[in-house]
Tab-separated table of C-alpha atoms and ligand atoms in Angstrom:
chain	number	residue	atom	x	y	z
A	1244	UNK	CA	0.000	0.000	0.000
A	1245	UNK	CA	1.100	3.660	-0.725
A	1246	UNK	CA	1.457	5.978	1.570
A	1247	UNK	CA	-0.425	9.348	1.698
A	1248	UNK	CA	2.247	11.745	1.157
A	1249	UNK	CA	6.766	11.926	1.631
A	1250	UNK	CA	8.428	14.930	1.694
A	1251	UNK	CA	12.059	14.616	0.286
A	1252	UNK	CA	15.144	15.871	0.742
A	1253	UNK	CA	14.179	17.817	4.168
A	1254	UNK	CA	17.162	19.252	6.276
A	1255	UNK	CA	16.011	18.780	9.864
A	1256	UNK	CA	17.540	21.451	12.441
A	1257	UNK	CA	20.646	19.993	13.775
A	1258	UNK	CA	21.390	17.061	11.362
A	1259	UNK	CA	23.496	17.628	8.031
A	1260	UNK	CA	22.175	14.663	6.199
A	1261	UNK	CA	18.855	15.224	3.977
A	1262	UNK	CA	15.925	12.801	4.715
A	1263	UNK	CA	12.584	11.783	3.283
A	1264	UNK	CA	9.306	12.211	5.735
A	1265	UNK	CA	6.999	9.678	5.120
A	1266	UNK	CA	3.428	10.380	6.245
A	1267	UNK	CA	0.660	8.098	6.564
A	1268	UNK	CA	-3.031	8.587	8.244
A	1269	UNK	CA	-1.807	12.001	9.514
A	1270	UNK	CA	1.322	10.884	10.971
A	1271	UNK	CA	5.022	10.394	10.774
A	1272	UNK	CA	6.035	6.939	9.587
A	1273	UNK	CA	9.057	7.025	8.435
A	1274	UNK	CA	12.190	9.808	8.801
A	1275	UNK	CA	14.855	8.126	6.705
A	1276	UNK	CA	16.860	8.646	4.272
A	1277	UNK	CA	15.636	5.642	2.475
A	1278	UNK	CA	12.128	5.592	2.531
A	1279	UNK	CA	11.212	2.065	1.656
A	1280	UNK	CA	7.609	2.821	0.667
A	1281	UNK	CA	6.379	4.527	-2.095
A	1282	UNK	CA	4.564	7.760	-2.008
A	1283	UNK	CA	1.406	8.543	-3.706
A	1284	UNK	CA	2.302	12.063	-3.778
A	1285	UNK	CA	5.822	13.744	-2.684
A	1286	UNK	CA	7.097	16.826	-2.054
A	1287	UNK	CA	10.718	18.196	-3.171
A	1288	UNK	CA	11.902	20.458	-0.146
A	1289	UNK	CA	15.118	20.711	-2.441
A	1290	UNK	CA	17.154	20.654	1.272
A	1291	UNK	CA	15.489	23.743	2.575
A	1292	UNK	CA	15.230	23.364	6.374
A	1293	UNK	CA	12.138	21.626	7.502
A	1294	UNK	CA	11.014	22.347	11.144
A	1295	UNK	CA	7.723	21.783	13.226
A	1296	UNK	CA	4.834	24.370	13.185
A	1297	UNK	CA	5.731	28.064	14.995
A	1298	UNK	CA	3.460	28.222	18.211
A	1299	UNK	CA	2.122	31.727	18.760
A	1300	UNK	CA	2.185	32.043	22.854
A	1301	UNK	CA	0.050	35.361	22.957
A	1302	UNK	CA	-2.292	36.918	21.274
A	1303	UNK	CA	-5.698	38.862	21.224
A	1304	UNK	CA	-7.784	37.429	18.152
A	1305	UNK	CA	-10.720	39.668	19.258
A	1306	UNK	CA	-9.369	42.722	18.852
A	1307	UNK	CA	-7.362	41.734	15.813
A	1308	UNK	CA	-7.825	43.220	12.605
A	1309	UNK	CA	-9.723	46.824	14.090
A	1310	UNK	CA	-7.034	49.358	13.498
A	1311	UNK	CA	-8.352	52.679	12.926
A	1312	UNK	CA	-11.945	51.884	14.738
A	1313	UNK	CA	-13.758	53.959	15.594
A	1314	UNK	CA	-9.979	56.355	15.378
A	1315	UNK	CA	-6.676	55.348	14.571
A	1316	UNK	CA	-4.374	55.833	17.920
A	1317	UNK	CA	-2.789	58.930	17.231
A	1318	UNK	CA	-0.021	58.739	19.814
A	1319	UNK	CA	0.843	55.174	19.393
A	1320	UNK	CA	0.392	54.604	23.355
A	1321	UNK	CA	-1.169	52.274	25.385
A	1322	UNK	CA	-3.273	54.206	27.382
A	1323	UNK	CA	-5.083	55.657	23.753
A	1324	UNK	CA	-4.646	52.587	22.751
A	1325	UNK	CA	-7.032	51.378	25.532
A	1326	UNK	CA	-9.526	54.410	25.026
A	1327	UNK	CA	-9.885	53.500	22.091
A	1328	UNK	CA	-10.603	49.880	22.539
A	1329	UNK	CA	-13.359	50.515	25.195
A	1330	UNK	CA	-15.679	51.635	21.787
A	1331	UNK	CA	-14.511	49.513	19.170
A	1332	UNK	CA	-15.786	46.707	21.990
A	1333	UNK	CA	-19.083	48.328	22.554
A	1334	UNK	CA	-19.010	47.658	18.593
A	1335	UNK	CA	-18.340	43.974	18.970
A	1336	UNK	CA	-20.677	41.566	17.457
A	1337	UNK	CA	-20.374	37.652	17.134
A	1338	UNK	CA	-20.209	37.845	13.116
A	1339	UNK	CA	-17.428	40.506	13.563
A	1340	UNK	CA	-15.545	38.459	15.786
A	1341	UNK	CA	-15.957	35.687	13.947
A	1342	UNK	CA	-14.935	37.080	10.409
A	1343	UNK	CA	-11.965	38.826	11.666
A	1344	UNK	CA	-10.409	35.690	13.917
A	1345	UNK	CA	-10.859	33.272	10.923
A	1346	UNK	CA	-9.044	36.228	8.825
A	1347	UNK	CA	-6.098	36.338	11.293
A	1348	UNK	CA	-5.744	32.869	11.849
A	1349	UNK	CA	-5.314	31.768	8.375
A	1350	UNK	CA	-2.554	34.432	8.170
A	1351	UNK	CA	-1.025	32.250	10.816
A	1352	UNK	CA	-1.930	28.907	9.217
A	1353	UNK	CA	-0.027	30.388	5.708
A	1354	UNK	CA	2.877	31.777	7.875
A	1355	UNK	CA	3.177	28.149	9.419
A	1356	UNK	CA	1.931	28.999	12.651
A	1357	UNK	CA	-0.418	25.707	13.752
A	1358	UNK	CA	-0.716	26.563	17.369
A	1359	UNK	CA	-2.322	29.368	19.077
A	1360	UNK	CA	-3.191	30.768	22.258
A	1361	UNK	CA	-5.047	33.662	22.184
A	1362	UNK	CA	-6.583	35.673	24.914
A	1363	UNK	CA	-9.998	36.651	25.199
A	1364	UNK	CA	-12.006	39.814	27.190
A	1365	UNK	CA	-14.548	38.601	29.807
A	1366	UNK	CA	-15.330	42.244	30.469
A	1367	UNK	CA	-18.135	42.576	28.675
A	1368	UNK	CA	-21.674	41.544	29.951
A	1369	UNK	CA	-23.063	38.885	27.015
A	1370	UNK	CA	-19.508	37.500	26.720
A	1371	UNK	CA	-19.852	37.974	22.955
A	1372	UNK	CA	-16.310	37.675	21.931
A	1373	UNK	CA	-16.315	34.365	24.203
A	1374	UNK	CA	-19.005	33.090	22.708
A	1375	UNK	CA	-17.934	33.671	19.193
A	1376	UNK	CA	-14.069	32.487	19.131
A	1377	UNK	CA	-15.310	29.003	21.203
A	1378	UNK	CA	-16.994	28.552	17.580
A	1379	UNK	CA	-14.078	29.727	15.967
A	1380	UNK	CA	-12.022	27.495	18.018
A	1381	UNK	CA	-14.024	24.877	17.167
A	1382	UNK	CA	-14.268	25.249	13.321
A	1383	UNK	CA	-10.548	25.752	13.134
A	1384	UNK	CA	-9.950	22.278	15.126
A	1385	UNK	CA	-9.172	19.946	12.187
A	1386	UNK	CA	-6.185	21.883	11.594
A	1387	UNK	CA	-5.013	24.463	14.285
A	1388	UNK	CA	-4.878	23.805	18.136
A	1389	UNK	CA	-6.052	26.803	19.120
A	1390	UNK	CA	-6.290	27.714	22.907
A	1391	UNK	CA	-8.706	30.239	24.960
A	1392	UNK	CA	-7.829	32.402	28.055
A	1393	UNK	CA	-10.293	33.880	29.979
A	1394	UNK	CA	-8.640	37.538	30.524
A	1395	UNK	CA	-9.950	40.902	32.480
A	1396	UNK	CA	-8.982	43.509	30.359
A	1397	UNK	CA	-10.413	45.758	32.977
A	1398	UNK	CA	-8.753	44.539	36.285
A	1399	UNK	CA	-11.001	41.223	38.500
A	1400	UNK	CA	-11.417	43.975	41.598
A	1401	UNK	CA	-13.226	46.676	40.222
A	1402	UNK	CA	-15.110	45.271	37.033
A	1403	UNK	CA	-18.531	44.408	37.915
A	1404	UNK	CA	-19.034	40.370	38.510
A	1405	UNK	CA	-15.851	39.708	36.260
A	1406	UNK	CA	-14.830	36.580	38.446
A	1407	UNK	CA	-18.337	35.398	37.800
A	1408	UNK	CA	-17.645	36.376	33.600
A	1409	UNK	CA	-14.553	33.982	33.960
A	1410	UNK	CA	-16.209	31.561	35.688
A	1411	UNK	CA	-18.622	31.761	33.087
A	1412	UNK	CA	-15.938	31.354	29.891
A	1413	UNK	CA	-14.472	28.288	31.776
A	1414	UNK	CA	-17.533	26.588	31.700
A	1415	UNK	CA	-18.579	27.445	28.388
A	1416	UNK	CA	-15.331	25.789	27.083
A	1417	UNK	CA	-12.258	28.048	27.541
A	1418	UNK	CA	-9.263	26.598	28.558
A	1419	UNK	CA	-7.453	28.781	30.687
A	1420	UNK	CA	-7.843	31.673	33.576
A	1421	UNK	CA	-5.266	35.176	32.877
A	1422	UNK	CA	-5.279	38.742	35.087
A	1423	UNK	CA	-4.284	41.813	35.126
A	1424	UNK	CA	-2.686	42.697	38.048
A	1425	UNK	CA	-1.027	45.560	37.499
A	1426	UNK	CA	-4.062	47.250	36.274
A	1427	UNK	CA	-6.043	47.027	39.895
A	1428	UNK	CA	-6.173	49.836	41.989
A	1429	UNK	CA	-3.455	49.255	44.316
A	1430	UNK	CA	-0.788	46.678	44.995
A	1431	UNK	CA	-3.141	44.957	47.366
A	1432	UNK	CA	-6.049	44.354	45.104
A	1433	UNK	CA	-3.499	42.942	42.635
A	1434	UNK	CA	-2.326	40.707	44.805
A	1435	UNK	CA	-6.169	39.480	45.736
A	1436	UNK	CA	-6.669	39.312	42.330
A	1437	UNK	CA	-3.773	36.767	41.455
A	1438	UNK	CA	-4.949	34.464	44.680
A	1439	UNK	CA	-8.362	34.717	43.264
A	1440	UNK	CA	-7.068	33.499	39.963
A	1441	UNK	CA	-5.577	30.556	41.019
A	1442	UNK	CA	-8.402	29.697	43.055
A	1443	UNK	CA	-10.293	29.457	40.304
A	1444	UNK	CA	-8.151	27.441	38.275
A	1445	UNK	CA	-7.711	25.176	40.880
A	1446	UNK	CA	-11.701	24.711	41.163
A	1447	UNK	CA	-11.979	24.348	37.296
A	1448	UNK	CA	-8.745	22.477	36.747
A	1449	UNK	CA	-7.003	25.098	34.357
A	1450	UNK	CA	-3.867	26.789	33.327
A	1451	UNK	CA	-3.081	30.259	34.498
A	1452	UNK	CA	-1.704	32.767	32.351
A	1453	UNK	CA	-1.375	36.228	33.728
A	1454	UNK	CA	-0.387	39.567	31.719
A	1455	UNK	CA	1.934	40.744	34.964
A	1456	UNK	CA	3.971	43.733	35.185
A	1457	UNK	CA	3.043	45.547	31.495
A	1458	UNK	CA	4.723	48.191	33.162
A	1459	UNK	CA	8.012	49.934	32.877
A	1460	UNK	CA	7.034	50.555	36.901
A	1461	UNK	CA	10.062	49.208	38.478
A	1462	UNK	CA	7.898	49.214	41.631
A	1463	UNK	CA	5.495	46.357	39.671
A	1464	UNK	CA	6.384	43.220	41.861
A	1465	UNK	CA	3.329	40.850	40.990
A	1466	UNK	CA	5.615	38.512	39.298
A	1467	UNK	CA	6.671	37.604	43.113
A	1468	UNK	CA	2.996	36.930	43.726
A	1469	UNK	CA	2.402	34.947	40.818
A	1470	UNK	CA	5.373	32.757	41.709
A	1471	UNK	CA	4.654	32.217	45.027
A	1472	UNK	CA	1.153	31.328	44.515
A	1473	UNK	CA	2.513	28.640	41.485
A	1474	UNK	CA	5.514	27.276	43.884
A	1475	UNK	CA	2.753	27.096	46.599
A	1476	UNK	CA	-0.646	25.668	44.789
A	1477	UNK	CA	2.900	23.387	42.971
A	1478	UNK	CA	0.894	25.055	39.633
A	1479	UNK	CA	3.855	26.558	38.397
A	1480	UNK	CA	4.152	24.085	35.134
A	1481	UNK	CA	0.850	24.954	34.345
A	1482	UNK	CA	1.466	28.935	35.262
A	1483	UNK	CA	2.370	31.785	32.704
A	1484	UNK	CA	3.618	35.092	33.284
A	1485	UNK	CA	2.941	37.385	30.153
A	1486	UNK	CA	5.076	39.998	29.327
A	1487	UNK	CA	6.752	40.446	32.741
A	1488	UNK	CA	8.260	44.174	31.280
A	1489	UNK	CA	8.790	45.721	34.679
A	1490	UNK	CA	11.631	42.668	35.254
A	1491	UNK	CA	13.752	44.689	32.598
A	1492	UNK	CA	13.665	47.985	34.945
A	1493	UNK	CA	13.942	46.010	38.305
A	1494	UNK	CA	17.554	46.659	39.979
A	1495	UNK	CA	19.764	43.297	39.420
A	1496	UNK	CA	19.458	42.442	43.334
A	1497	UNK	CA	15.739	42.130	42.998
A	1498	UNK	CA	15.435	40.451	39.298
A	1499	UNK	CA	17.894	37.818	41.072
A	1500	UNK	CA	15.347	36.915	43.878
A	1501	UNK	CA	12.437	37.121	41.636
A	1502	UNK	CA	13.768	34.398	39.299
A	1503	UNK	CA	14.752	32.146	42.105
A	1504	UNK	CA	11.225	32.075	42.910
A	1505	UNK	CA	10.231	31.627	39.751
A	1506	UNK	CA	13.171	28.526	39.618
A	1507	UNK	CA	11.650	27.149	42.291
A	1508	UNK	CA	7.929	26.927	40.798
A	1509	UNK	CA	9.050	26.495	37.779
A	1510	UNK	CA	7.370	29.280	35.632
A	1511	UNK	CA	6.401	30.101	32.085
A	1512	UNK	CA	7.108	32.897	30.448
A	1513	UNK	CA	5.712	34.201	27.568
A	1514	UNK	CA	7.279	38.167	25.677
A	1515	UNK	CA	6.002	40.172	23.238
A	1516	UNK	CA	8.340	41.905	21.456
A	1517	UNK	CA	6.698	43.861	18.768
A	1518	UNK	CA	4.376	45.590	21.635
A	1519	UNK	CA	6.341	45.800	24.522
A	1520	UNK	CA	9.409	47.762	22.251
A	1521	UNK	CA	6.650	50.044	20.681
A	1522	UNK	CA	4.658	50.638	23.627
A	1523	UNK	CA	7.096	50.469	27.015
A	1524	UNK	CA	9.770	53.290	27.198
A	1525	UNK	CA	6.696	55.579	26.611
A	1526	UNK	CA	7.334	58.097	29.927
A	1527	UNK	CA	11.156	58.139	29.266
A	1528	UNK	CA	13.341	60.807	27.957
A	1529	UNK	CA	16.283	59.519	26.876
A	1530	UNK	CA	18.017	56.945	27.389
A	1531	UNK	CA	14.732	55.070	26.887
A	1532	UNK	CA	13.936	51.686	28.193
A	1533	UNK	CA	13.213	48.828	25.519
A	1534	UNK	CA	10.697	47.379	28.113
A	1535	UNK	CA	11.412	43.864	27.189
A	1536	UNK	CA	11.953	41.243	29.928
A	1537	UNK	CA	14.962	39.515	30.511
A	1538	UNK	CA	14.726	36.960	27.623
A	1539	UNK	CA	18.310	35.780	28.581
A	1540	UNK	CA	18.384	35.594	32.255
A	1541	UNK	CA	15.311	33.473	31.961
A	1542	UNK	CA	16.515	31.364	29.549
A	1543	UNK	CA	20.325	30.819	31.624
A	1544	UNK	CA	17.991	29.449	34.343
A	1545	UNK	CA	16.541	26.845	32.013
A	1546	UNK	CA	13.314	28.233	32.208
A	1547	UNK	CA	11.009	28.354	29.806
A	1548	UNK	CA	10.184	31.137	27.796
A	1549	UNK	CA	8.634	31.723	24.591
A	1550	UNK	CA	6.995	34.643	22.060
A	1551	UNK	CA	4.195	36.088	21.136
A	1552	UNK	CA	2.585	38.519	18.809
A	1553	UNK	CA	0.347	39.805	20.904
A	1554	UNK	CA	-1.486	42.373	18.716
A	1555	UNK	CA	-2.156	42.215	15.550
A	1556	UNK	CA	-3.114	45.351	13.472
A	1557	UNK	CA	-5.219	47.155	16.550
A	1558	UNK	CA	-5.806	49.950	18.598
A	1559	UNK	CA	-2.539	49.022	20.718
A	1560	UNK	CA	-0.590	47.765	17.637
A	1561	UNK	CA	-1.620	48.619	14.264
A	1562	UNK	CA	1.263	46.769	12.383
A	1563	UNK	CA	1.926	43.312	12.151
A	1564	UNK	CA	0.543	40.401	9.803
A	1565	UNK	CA	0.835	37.606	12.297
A	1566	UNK	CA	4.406	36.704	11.481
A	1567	UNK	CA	5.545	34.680	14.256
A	1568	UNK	CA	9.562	35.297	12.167
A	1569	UNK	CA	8.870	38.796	12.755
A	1570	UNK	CA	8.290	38.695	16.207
A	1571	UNK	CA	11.985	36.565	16.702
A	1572	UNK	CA	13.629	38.800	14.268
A	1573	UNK	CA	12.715	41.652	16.429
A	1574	UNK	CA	13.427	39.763	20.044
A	1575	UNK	CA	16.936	38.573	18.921
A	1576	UNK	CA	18.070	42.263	18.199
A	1577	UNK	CA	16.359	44.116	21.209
A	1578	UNK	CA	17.900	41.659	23.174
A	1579	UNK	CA	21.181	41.443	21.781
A	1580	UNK	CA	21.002	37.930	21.110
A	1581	UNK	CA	22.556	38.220	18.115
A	1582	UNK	CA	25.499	35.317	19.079
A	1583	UNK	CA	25.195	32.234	16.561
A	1584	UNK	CA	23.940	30.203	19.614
A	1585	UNK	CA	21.568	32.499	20.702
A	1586	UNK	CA	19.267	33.117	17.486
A	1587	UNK	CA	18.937	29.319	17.590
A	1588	UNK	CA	17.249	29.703	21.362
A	1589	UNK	CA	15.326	32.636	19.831
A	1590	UNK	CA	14.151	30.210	17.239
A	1591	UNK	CA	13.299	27.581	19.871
A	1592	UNK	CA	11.083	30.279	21.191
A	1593	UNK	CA	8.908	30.543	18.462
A	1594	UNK	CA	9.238	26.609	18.131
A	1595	UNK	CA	9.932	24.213	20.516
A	1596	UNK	CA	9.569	26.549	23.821
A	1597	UNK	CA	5.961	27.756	22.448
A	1598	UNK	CA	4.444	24.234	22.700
A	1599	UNK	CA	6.017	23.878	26.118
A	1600	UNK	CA	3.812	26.560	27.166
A	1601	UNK	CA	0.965	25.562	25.610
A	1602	UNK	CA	1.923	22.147	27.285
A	1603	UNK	CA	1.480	20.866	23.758
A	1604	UNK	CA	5.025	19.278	24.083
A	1605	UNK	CA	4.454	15.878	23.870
A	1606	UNK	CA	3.006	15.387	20.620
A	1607	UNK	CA	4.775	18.123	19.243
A	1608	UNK	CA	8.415	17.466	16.405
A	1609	UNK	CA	9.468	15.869	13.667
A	1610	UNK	CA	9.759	12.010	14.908
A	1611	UNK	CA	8.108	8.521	13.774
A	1612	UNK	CA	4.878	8.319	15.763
A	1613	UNK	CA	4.154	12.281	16.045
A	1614	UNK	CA	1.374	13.547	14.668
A	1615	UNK	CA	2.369	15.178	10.959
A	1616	UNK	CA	2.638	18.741	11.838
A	1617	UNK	CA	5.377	20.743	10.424
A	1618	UNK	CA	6.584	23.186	7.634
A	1619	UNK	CA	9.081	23.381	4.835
A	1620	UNK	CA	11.095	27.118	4.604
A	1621	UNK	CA	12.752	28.718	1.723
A	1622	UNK	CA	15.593	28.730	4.548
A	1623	UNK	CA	19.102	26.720	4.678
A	1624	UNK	CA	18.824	26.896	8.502
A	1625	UNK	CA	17.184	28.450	11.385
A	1626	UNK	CA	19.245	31.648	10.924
A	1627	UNK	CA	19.179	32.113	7.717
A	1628	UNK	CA	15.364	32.075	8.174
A	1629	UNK	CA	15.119	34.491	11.086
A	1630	UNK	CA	17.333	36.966	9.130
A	1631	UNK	CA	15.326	36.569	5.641
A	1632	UNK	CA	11.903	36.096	7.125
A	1633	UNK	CA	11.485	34.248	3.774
A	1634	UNK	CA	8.091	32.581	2.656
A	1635	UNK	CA	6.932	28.994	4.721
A	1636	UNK	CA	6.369	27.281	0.854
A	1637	UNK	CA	4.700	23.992	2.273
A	1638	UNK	CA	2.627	23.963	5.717
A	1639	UNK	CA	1.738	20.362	7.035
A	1640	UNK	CA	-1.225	19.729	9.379
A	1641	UNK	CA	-1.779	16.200	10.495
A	1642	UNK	CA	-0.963	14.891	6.861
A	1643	UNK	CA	-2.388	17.629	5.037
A	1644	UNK	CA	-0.778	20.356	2.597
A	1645	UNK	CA	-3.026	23.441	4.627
A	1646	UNK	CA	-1.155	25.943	3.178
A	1647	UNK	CA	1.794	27.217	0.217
A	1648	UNK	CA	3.650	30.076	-0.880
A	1649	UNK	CA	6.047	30.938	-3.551
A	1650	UNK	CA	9.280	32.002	-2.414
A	1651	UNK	CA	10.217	35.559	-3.265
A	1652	UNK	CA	12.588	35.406	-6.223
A	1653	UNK	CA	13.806	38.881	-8.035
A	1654	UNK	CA	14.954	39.512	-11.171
A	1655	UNK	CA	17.728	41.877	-11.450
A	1656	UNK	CA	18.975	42.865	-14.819
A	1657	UNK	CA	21.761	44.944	-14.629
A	1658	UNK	CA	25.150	44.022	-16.801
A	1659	UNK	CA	23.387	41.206	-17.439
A	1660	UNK	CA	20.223	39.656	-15.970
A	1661	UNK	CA	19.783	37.220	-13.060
A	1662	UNK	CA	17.421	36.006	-10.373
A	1663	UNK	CA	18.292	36.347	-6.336
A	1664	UNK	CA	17.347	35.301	-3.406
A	1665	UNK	CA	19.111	37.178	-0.551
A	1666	UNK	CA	20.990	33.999	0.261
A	1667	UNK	CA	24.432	34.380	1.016
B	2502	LIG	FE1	-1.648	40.695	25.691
């Protein structure tokens, strides 16, 4: 019997010799260089590196897509940024929702981003946004993992009933419990508002992930909290702390405890470079802050960390098209990790380190018995990709071709004429 589909001539990360994939009913039979089957159909990946899917770590699908509604943020910042949100939302219908989350997610799919965990407002009163990416989540299932978080984007303390709202989402079908600490009135209501967050993922038997400390504040110190509270509850392998920017302004004494803790419970963390560099820094003269966390302390520690795009062409960040290359490309240079070894970590981030998070890990690589999910890149290695950003030509989800692209190829005609590719 033939099997469904081989992909040939793949260059797996880390190993110089080219081998064939063979897939079968949705999974990886055969890695070998030799395939002693023959394929129904094959692909040529002409020894361009072959990797599993990106994982996107953060973002908001339900405010995706609504730059310049009803206004286009005219400072850039945060705080318009959230103005301006608070009546798009009133705006927000479940066909909107809908329409604009199926839009972003198949510019992840084509981009060769197959797992997703996107964050979702419980501040609003009919939960519509809830209600409408559970379908989406649904309808995107054959093909994209896609996970829900319950998150205040108005605080837990102050918003009317918004433990009940979560409580709500979770039993409606989303998977996971966030906060927003740093938004509550005062250091004391953030810290109620993290216990209160584990309590109830404790009671629904969830994952936590918390935006904490999107802040250049240096006086921001949930992250403690959420530590302690994971090292405690012993949650901290299924806890995430989001963003984490005050860590970057926090003097060295302090960012040394913190981490400890978060050794000890043995955290997630989860940055966001394309926001955090365009909207931290924003009180500073100069020399300004690049908000970011502190990507490499965290990673020295052999914790895990991983990326997000966070926004995606909306009120708090109208750029982006859900590149998840983009979002490495711009982490490796704003924190300098720009050593040969170091742009491989940042690729594990987007990789590898994502589906940690997502505690998607086990079923997650390019080995006999996995499920077939991965992607060839018009690439000769990781690096070569993070520097081009070039085009993901062949997508894989369990077995299937879901999505292709041409590689970008120019024609320059000069003394003579000639087609390039930016490769070395
Ligand atoms: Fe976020």
């Amino acid at each position: 019997m033939k099997n469904q589909l081989t992909i040939k001539n793949a260059k797996l990360r880390n190993q110089e010799q080219l081998v064939n994939i063979v897939i079968d009913q949705g999974m990886i039979r055969q890695i070998s260089t030799h395939p002693e089957v023959e394929a129904n159909e094959s692909i040529d990946a002409q020894g361009n590196l072959v990797t599993p899917p990106f994982v996107q770590s953060h973002v908001h699908l339900d405010s995706a897509l609504t730059a310049g509604e009803p206004r286009e943020n005219i400072s850039g910042t945060l705080y318009e940024g959230i103005e301006i949100w608070a009546q798009r939302q009133k705006k927000i219908t479940r066909e909107d929702v809908i329409s604009r989350a199926l839009k972003i997610i198949k510019w992840h799919v084509g981009q060769g981003t197959l797992l997703i965990r996107s964050h979702v407002d419980i501040c609003d009163p009919s939960l519509t946004a809830v209600k409408a990416l559970l379908e989406v989540k649904e309808k995107v299932a054959p093909y994209v993992t896609l996970q829900l978080v319950a998150f205040p984007q108005e605080g837990i303390m102050d918003y009317p009933q918004a433990l009940e709202l979560m409580e709500e989402a979770l039993k409606m079908g989303v998977d996971g419990v966030g906060g927003t600490p740093h938004l509550e009135f005062t250091r004391e209501e953030g810290v109620a508002s993290i216990n209160r967050v584990f309590d109830l993922a404790e009671m629904h038997d969830c994952f936590v992930d918390i935006h904490c400390d999107e802040t250049d504040d240096e006086q921001s110190r949930f992250l403690e909290h959420v530590a302690l509270q994971a090292y405690r509850r012993g949650y901290g392998a299924r806890t995430t702390a989001g963003h984490t920017t005050a860590m970057h302004s926090y003097n060295n004494a302090y960012a040394d405890k913190v981490l400890n803790l978060a050794q000890r419970a043995n955290l997630h963390f989860v940055a966001n470079p394309l926001s955090n560099i365009s909207l931290m820094g924003r009180f500073d003269n100069y020399p300004k802050r690049r908000g970011l966390t502190r990507v490499r302390e965290i990673l020295e520690r052999g914790l895990n960390i991983s990326l997000g795009h966070d926004n995606v062409m909306d009120p708090f960040y109208g750029l982006g098209m859900a590149s998840m290359l983009q979002v490495a490309n711009m982490c490796l240079h704003v924190c300098q990790m720009t050593g040969i070894d170091e742009m491989k970590r940042v690729f594990d981030m987007i990789t590898l380190n994502g589906a940690k998070t997502l505690q998607l890990d086990d079923a997650y690589g390019i080995e006999e018995g996995k499920p077939a999910n991965f992607m060839v890149l018009d690439a000769c290695d990781e690096v070569d990709a993070l520097r081009r950003m070039p085009a993901i030509t062949t997508v894989i989800s369990r077995g299937q071709v879901v999505a292709s692209t041409e590689p970008v190829r120019t024609r320059v005609a000069l003394e003579s004429e000639e087609i390039i590719d930016y490769r070395k």
